[in-house]
């Protein structure tokens, strides 16, 4: 059963990598535009040096994935590894074809395609590596505005392209592409890095013990149904969007009939366990 359970997510990671690879090879790279995160760093180096961008993307992600493996969940990192390796593979096999001579169209549709691919990997328990892994690690240790930090990192990469290549049109179109990628992720996945899950279940102790192993703090609240007057327990826990897929899977394994309400959390004040 465990093998079957992992086949589906692995397949989806490969599909997401194919979408990202197409966005790179057919739209962004032919126009010398950038994507967000580590892939953008790989593109800048590739444009300046002529080195293979796919292998640069893979090489830059390896130390980040190894760092994440020590801190984050095994499943999350393994699925992220599948995505990174698959993306590097597709960057070798998909030919670089210039679909359009219009940089605006390339930046818009390239950003959307990369955003859709990244969303699939996040939605089903993985990531596209790079800044996603770094953001997940930082969110465990510090209550920092990860979204702003990611924007600043991407801005630095894009500015480097503008200065080093002296092509500010490419830099500005790249910012548009990165913005659209982020908007797609926010619209389909979740715009907030922290979420709160309210779980009504009859398997309180088993589910609470599983949550504490992540580890995440759990608050147990006594509830009573208005229609049935039946008393049940509700578990409240705050987690990150990078762990949301793992949380869904865990709840389904323990109590497939549990009622779960996941809401966006703007800020957490007080004792929020990040490790």
Short mmCIF file of C-alpha atoms in Angstrom, two decimals, residues 7 19 23 56 70 81 142 153 185 194 206 241 244-245:
data_model
loop_
_atom_site.label_atom_id
_atom_site.label_comp_id
_atom_site.label_asym_id
_atom_site.label_seq_id
_atom_site.Cartn_x
_atom_site.Cartn_y
_atom_site.Cartn_z
CA UNK A 7 3.46 6.27 -7.05
CA UNK A 19 5.39 21.81 -17.20
CA UNK A 23 7.99 26.95 -19.60
CA UNK A 56 23.39 24.30 -13.14
CA UNK A 70 18.26 17.01 7.81
CA UNK A 81 14.25 15.56 -5.19
CA UNK A 142 11.91 32.31 12.55
CA UNK A 153 15.96 37.43 -3.24
CA UNK A 185 0.71 29.60 -6.76
CA UNK A 194 1.01 29.66 7.72
CA UNK A 206 -4.02 8.95 17.75
CA UNK A 241 1.70 25.62 3.59
CA UNK A 244 -0.27 21.08 4.24
CA UNK A 245 -0.22 18.12 1.85
#
